Amino acid sequence: MFPDTSSSSSSSSSDEEQEMCLRRPKIYRRREQHFSSLDDIEFFDRFRLTKRSVLCLLQQIASSLSFPSNRGGCIEPMQQLLLTLRFYATGNMLITAGDFIGVSKASASRIVQRVSQSIALLRPKYIEMCEGDIEMQAEAEKFYKIARFPKTIGAIGCTLIKIKSPGGDDTETFRCRKDFFAMKVQTVSDSELRIRDIVARWPGSAHNQTVFDNSNLKRKFQSGKFGPYLLVGDSSYTLEPYLMTKLVDARTDSEKLYNESIIKTRNVVERKNGVWKHRFPILSSGIRVKLETTLAIIVAIGVLHNVALDMSDIFPEEWSSEIQEEEESLCQHISSSASQARQLIINEHFDDI
């Protein structure tokens, strides 16, 4: 007699049928060739960069986006880049960006992470402070033409970038004073709205001064790397010989002129934030990916901002409207050397106006 296997065979067959029903067949969707199908205006409206800038960028990151073969319907570097730019430009869900190019949500997620990290690695090339006496003097002259504030090579400020809740024990440290989860991002802008320095690793509850105190930039200024040149900031920063802030109580005419000048000079960082966030609205609407990718996206968009300026991409005038950041209160002890440095500037540059 042979054993009765009918019941086990029936069960096995049922499991296989169920597995086949649950397993989704792999579908290769039609992928749009937006670079060739859109005219220049349509392309800029959708990706926020010109075709010329996109090609320049692609040449620098294509090798890190390429696959060994085309097996499995792999996605070309150009399509990966355009998907990521579309995600930055809309701030929509990953599935929406994937649908625009013709890939799944999972593929879109991997692509955004890969492309963002590749662009962020270009940071040393595109985001750097002025170096050398000639370059610093040239930048100081450009700043001086704005409002006659001397020796300036950068305007410093922090902005909040909305993110999804990162989860974990430290979640609430990311909740900012405006009651949403955010990253506190410090940037330095030059006179032409270029990002010269960026720090994108602090939670939204961090104070501006804390971000600056723990930055490499402060250590470089303290070491004398930038000579007599300085930054201008708002009242959320402690006055330093290399970081000028406005007077809280300006009484004399020269002190009032000093305040007017430093406010106009520092305005470039707020205008830079306007262009930055209008070009890539994901910075305003919120970045809804895991924290590691979020940090790469912020730096990558900083790189893209400078690429666009280098390539002379023209942007709508309304993009440059300033974004006013709420000044944080700061109980500060002003050193005598910092106070003397500010008074010297007032005496030498605003006393006789």
Coordinates of C-alpha atoms in Angstrom, one line a residue:
M1 CA 0.0 0.0 0.0
F2 CA 1.2 3.5 -0.8
P3 CA 0.7 6.4 1.7
D4 CA -2.2 8.7 0.9
T5 CA -0.6 12.0 -0.3
S6 CA -3.7 13.6 -1.8
S7 CA -4.3 15.9 1.2
S8 CA -0.6 17.1 1.4
S9 CA -0.5 17.6 -2.4
S10 CA -3.7 19.6 -2.2
S11 CA -2.3 21.8 0.6
S12 CA 1.0 22.3 -1.3
S13 CA -0.8 23.3 -4.5
S14 CA -3.0 25.7 -2.5
D15 CA 0.0 27.4 -1.0
E16 CA 1.7 27.8 -4.4
E17 CA -1.4 29.3 -5.9
Q18 CA -1.7 31.7 -3.0
E19 CA 1.9 32.7 -3.3
M20 CA 1.4 33.4 -7.0
C21 CA -1.5 35.6 -6.3
L22 CA 0.4 37.6 -3.7
R23 CA 3.6 37.9 -5.8
R24 CA 3.2 40.9 -8.0
P25 CA 4.6 40.5 -11.6
K26 CA 7.5 42.8 -12.5
I27 CA 6.2 45.4 -14.9
Y28 CA 8.5 47.6 -16.9
R29 CA 6.7 50.9 -17.5
R30 CA 7.2 53.2 -20.3
R31 CA 9.8 55.8 -19.2
E32 CA 9.3 59.3 -20.5
Q33 CA 12.3 61.1 -22.1
H34 CA 11.6 64.5 -20.7
F35 CA 15.0 66.0 -21.5
S36 CA 14.3 65.6 -25.3
S37 CA 10.5 66.0 -25.3
L38 CA 10.2 69.2 -23.3
D39 CA 11.2 72.7 -24.7
D40 CA 13.5 74.9 -22.5
I41 CA 10.7 76.7 -20.8
E42 CA 8.7 73.6 -20.0
F43 CA 11.9 71.8 -18.8
F44 CA 12.8 74.7 -16.4
D45 CA 9.2 74.9 -15.0
R46 CA 9.3 71.2 -14.1
F47 CA 12.9 70.7 -13.0
R48 CA 13.9 74.3 -11.9
L49 CA 17.2 74.1 -13.7
T50 CA 18.1 74.8 -17.3
K51 CA 19.0 71.9 -19.6
R52 CA 22.6 73.3 -19.7
S53 CA 22.9 73.1 -16.0
V54 CA 21.5 69.6 -15.8
L55 CA 24.0 68.4 -18.4
C56 CA 26.9 70.1 -16.5
L57 CA 25.7 68.3 -13.3
L58 CA 25.2 65.0 -15.0
Q59 CA 28.7 64.9 -16.4
Q60 CA 30.0 65.1 -12.8
I61 CA 27.8 62.4 -11.2
A62 CA 26.9 60.0 -14.1
S63 CA 29.6 57.5 -13.2
S64 CA 28.2 57.0 -9.7
L65 CA 24.7 56.5 -11.1
S66 CA 25.5 54.0 -13.8
F67 CA 24.9 50.2 -13.6
P68 CA 27.2 47.5 -15.1
S69 CA 24.6 46.5 -17.6
N70 CA 21.1 47.3 -18.8
R71 CA 19.6 44.0 -17.6
G72 CA 16.4 44.3 -15.6
G73 CA 15.4 47.6 -17.2
C74 CA 17.9 49.7 -15.2
I75 CA 17.3 53.4 -15.1
E76 CA 19.6 55.7 -17.0
P77 CA 21.6 58.4 -15.1
M78 CA 19.7 61.2 -16.8
Q79 CA 16.3 59.7 -15.8
Q80 CA 17.6 59.2 -12.2
L81 CA 18.7 62.9 -12.0
L82 CA 15.5 64.2 -13.5
L83 CA 13.4 62.1 -11.1
T84 CA 15.3 63.6 -8.2
L85 CA 15.1 67.1 -9.4
R86 CA 11.3 66.6 -9.9
F87 CA 11.1 65.4 -6.3
Y88 CA 12.9 68.5 -5.1
A89 CA 10.9 70.8 -7.3
T90 CA 7.5 69.6 -6.1
G91 CA 8.0 68.3 -2.6
N92 CA 5.4 65.6 -3.5
M93 CA 5.4 62.0 -2.4
L94 CA 8.0 59.6 -3.8
I95 CA 5.3 57.7 -5.6
T96 CA 4.4 60.9 -7.5
A97 CA 7.9 61.5 -8.6
G98 CA 8.2 57.8 -9.6
D99 CA 5.0 58.1 -11.7
F100 CA 6.4 61.1 -13.5
I101 CA 9.4 59.2 -14.8
G102 CA 7.7 55.8 -14.9
V103 CA 9.2 53.8 -12.0
S104 CA 7.9 52.3 -8.7
K105 CA 7.9 54.1 -5.4
A106 CA 10.6 51.8 -4.1
S107 CA 12.8 52.6 -7.1
A108 CA 12.1 56.3 -6.7
S109 CA 13.2 56.1 -3.0
R110 CA 16.5 54.4 -3.9
I111 CA 17.1 56.8 -6.7
V112 CA 16.5 60.0 -4.7
Q113 CA 18.9 58.7 -2.0
R114 CA 21.6 57.7 -4.5
V115 CA 21.4 60.9 -6.6
S116 CA 21.2 63.2 -3.5
Q117 CA 24.3 61.6 -2.0
S118 CA 26.2 61.9 -5.3
I119 CA 25.4 65.6 -5.6
A120 CA 26.2 66.3 -2.0
L121 CA 29.7 64.8 -2.6
L122 CA 30.3 67.8 -4.9
R123 CA 30.1 70.1 -1.9
P124 CA 33.9 70.8 -1.6
K125 CA 33.9 72.0 -5.2
Y126 CA 30.8 74.2 -5.1
I127 CA 30.5 75.4 -1.5
E128 CA 33.6 77.0 0.0
M129 CA 34.5 80.2 1.7
C130 CA 36.6 82.9 0.0
E131 CA 40.3 82.2 0.4
G132 CA 43.4 84.3 -0.3
D133 CA 43.7 88.1 0.1
I134 CA 42.7 88.8 -3.5
E135 CA 39.4 86.9 -3.4
M136 CA 38.5 88.1 0.1
Q137 CA 39.2 91.7 -0.8
A138 CA 37.1 91.4 -4.0
E139 CA 34.2 90.0 -2.0
A140 CA 34.5 92.7 0.7
E141 CA 34.3 95.4 -2.1
K142 CA 31.1 93.8 -3.4
F143 CA 29.6 93.8 0.0
Y144 CA 30.7 97.4 0.6
K145 CA 28.7 98.5 -2.5
I146 CA 25.5 97.2 -0.9
A147 CA 25.4 99.5 2.2
R148 CA 29.0 100.7 2.9
F149 CA 29.6 98.0 5.5
P150 CA 33.4 97.2 5.6
K151 CA 35.5 94.0 5.6
T152 CA 32.5 91.7 5.0
I153 CA 33.0 88.4 3.2
G154 CA 29.7 86.7 4.2
A155 CA 26.2 87.1 5.8
I156 CA 25.4 84.3 8.2
G157 CA 22.0 83.0 9.2
C158 CA 19.9 79.9 10.1
T159 CA 16.7 78.7 8.5
L160 CA 14.3 75.9 9.3
I161 CA 13.7 73.0 6.9
K162 CA 10.6 71.1 7.6
I163 CA 10.9 67.3 7.9
K164 CA 8.8 64.4 8.9
S165 CA 9.1 63.1 12.5
P166 CA 12.4 61.1 12.7
G167 CA 11.1 58.9 15.4
G168 CA 13.2 57.6 18.3
D169 CA 14.0 58.9 21.7
D170 CA 15.3 62.2 20.4
T171 CA 12.2 63.0 18.3
E172 CA 11.2 66.1 20.3
T173 CA 14.6 67.8 19.9
F174 CA 13.6 68.2 16.2
R175 CA 10.5 70.1 17.1
C176 CA 11.2 73.8 16.5
R177 CA 9.6 76.9 18.1
K178 CA 7.0 77.0 15.4
D179 CA 5.8 73.5 16.5
F180 CA 6.8 71.4 13.6
F181 CA 9.7 68.9 13.1
A182 CA 12.6 70.6 11.3
M183 CA 16.3 70.8 10.7
K184 CA 18.1 73.9 11.7
V185 CA 20.4 74.8 8.7
Q186 CA 23.1 77.4 8.9
T187 CA 24.4 79.0 5.8
V188 CA 26.7 81.8 4.8
S189 CA 25.8 83.8 1.7
D190 CA 28.1 86.1 -0.3
S191 CA 27.0 89.3 -2.0
E192 CA 25.7 87.5 -5.0
L193 CA 23.5 85.0 -3.0
R194 CA 26.0 82.2 -3.4
I195 CA 26.1 79.7 -0.5
R196 CA 29.7 79.8 0.9
D197 CA 29.2 77.5 3.9
I198 CA 26.5 75.2 5.1
V199 CA 25.9 73.2 8.3
A200 CA 22.9 70.8 8.0
R201 CA 23.0 68.4 10.9
W202 CA 21.3 70.1 13.8
P203 CA 17.7 69.5 15.0
G204 CA 15.1 72.3 14.8
S205 CA 15.2 73.1 18.5
A206 CA 18.9 74.1 18.4
H207 CA 19.8 77.7 18.9
N208 CA 21.6 79.6 16.1
Q209 CA 24.5 80.3 18.4
T210 CA 24.9 76.6 19.3
V211 CA 25.1 75.7 15.6
F212 CA 27.8 78.3 15.0
D213 CA 29.8 77.5 18.2
N214 CA 30.2 73.9 17.1
S215 CA 31.0 74.7 13.4
N216 CA 34.4 74.4 11.7
L217 CA 33.7 77.9 10.3
K218 CA 33.9 79.5 13.8
R219 CA 37.2 77.7 14.5
K220 CA 38.6 79.0 11.2
F221 CA 37.7 82.6 12.1
Q222 CA 39.2 82.1 15.6
S223 CA 42.4 80.8 14.1
G224 CA 42.8 84.0 12.0
K225 CA 42.4 82.1 8.7
F226 CA 40.3 85.0 7.3
G227 CA 42.5 87.8 8.5
P228 CA 40.7 91.1 9.2
Y229 CA 37.6 90.1 7.3
L230 CA 34.3 89.3 9.0
L231 CA 30.7 88.0 8.9
V232 CA 27.5 89.9 9.6
G233 CA 24.7 88.3 11.5
D234 CA 21.5 89.0 13.4
S235 CA 20.9 89.4 17.1
S236 CA 20.7 85.6 17.7
Y237 CA 24.5 85.6 17.4
T238 CA 27.1 86.8 20.0
L239 CA 29.1 89.8 18.9
E240 CA 32.7 88.8 18.1
P241 CA 35.6 90.7 16.5
Y242 CA 34.9 88.6 13.4
L243 CA 31.1 88.6 13.6
M244 CA 29.3 91.9 13.7
T245 CA 25.7 92.3 14.9
K246 CA 23.4 95.3 15.2
L247 CA 23.2 97.4 18.3
V248 CA 20.3 96.7 20.5
D249 CA 19.9 100.3 21.5
A250 CA 21.3 102.7 18.9
R251 CA 21.3 106.2 20.2
T252 CA 23.6 108.4 18.1
D253 CA 23.3 109.1 14.4
S254 CA 26.4 107.1 13.6
E255 CA 25.1 104.1 15.6
K256 CA 21.8 104.3 13.7
L257 CA 23.6 104.4 10.4
Y258 CA 25.6 101.4 11.5
N259 CA 22.4 99.5 12.2
E260 CA 20.9 100.5 8.9
S261 CA 24.0 99.4 7.1
I262 CA 24.4 96.0 8.8
I263 CA 20.6 95.2 8.3
K264 CA 20.9 95.9 4.5
T265 CA 24.1 94.0 4.2
R266 CA 22.9 90.9 6.1
N267 CA 19.7 90.9 3.9
V268 CA 21.5 88.9 1.2
V269 CA 21.3 85.7 3.3
E270 CA 17.5 86.2 3.6
R271 CA 17.2 86.8 -0.2
K272 CA 19.4 83.7 -0.8
N273 CA 16.9 81.7 1.3
G274 CA 14.1 83.1 -0.8
V275 CA 15.7 81.9 -4.1
W276 CA 16.8 78.6 -2.5
K277 CA 13.3 77.7 -1.2
H278 CA 11.4 79.0 -4.3
R279 CA 13.6 77.1 -6.7
F280 CA 13.2 73.8 -4.8
P281 CA 9.9 74.0 -2.8
I282 CA 10.6 70.8 -1.0
L283 CA 12.6 72.9 1.4
S284 CA 9.4 74.7 2.4
S285 CA 6.8 72.0 2.1
G286 CA 8.7 69.4 3.9
I287 CA 11.1 66.5 3.3
R288 CA 9.3 63.2 3.9
V289 CA 12.1 60.7 3.7
K290 CA 14.4 59.1 6.3
L291 CA 16.7 61.4 8.2
E292 CA 20.0 60.3 6.6
T293 CA 18.6 61.0 3.1
T294 CA 17.1 64.3 4.3
L295 CA 20.6 65.6 5.3
A296 CA 22.0 64.6 1.9
I297 CA 19.1 66.3 0.2
I298 CA 19.6 69.6 2.0
V299 CA 23.3 69.7 1.1
A300 CA 22.6 68.6 -2.5
I301 CA 20.1 71.4 -3.0
G302 CA 22.8 73.8 -1.7
V303 CA 25.1 72.5 -4.3
L304 CA 22.4 72.9 -7.0
H305 CA 21.8 76.5 -5.9
N306 CA 25.4 77.3 -6.6
V307 CA 25.5 75.3 -9.9
A308 CA 22.6 77.4 -11.1
L309 CA 24.4 80.6 -10.2
D310 CA 27.6 79.4 -11.9
M311 CA 25.7 78.6 -15.1
S312 CA 23.9 81.9 -15.0
D313 CA 20.4 80.3 -14.8
I314 CA 17.9 83.2 -14.9
F315 CA 15.2 82.9 -12.2
P316 CA 11.9 84.8 -11.7
E317 CA 12.3 88.1 -9.8
E318 CA 9.8 86.9 -7.1
W319 CA 12.1 84.1 -6.1
S320 CA 14.5 86.6 -4.7
S321 CA 12.0 88.0 -2.2
E322 CA 13.5 87.7 1.2
I323 CA 12.4 85.1 3.7
Q324 CA 12.4 86.7 7.1
E325 CA 13.6 84.3 9.8
E326 CA 12.4 85.0 13.4
E327 CA 15.4 86.3 15.4
E328 CA 16.1 84.2 18.5
S329 CA 16.7 85.9 21.8
L330 CA 20.2 85.5 23.2
C331 CA 21.5 86.4 26.7
Q332 CA 25.0 87.2 25.7
H333 CA 28.2 88.4 27.3
I334 CA 30.0 90.7 24.9
S335 CA 33.7 90.6 25.2
S336 CA 35.6 93.9 25.4
S337 CA 37.5 93.0 22.2
A338 CA 34.3 92.5 20.3
S339 CA 32.8 95.7 21.6
Q340 CA 35.9 97.6 20.6
A341 CA 35.9 96.1 17.1
R342 CA 32.3 97.2 16.6
Q343 CA 33.0 100.7 17.9
L344 CA 36.0 101.1 15.7
I345 CA 33.9 100.3 12.6
I346 CA 31.3 102.9 13.8
N347 CA 33.9 105.5 14.3
E348 CA 35.8 104.9 11.1
H349 CA 32.9 104.3 8.7
F350 CA 29.8 105.9 10.0
D351 CA 30.8 108.9 12.1
D352 CA 31.3 111.4 9.3
I353 CA 28.4 110.4 7.1

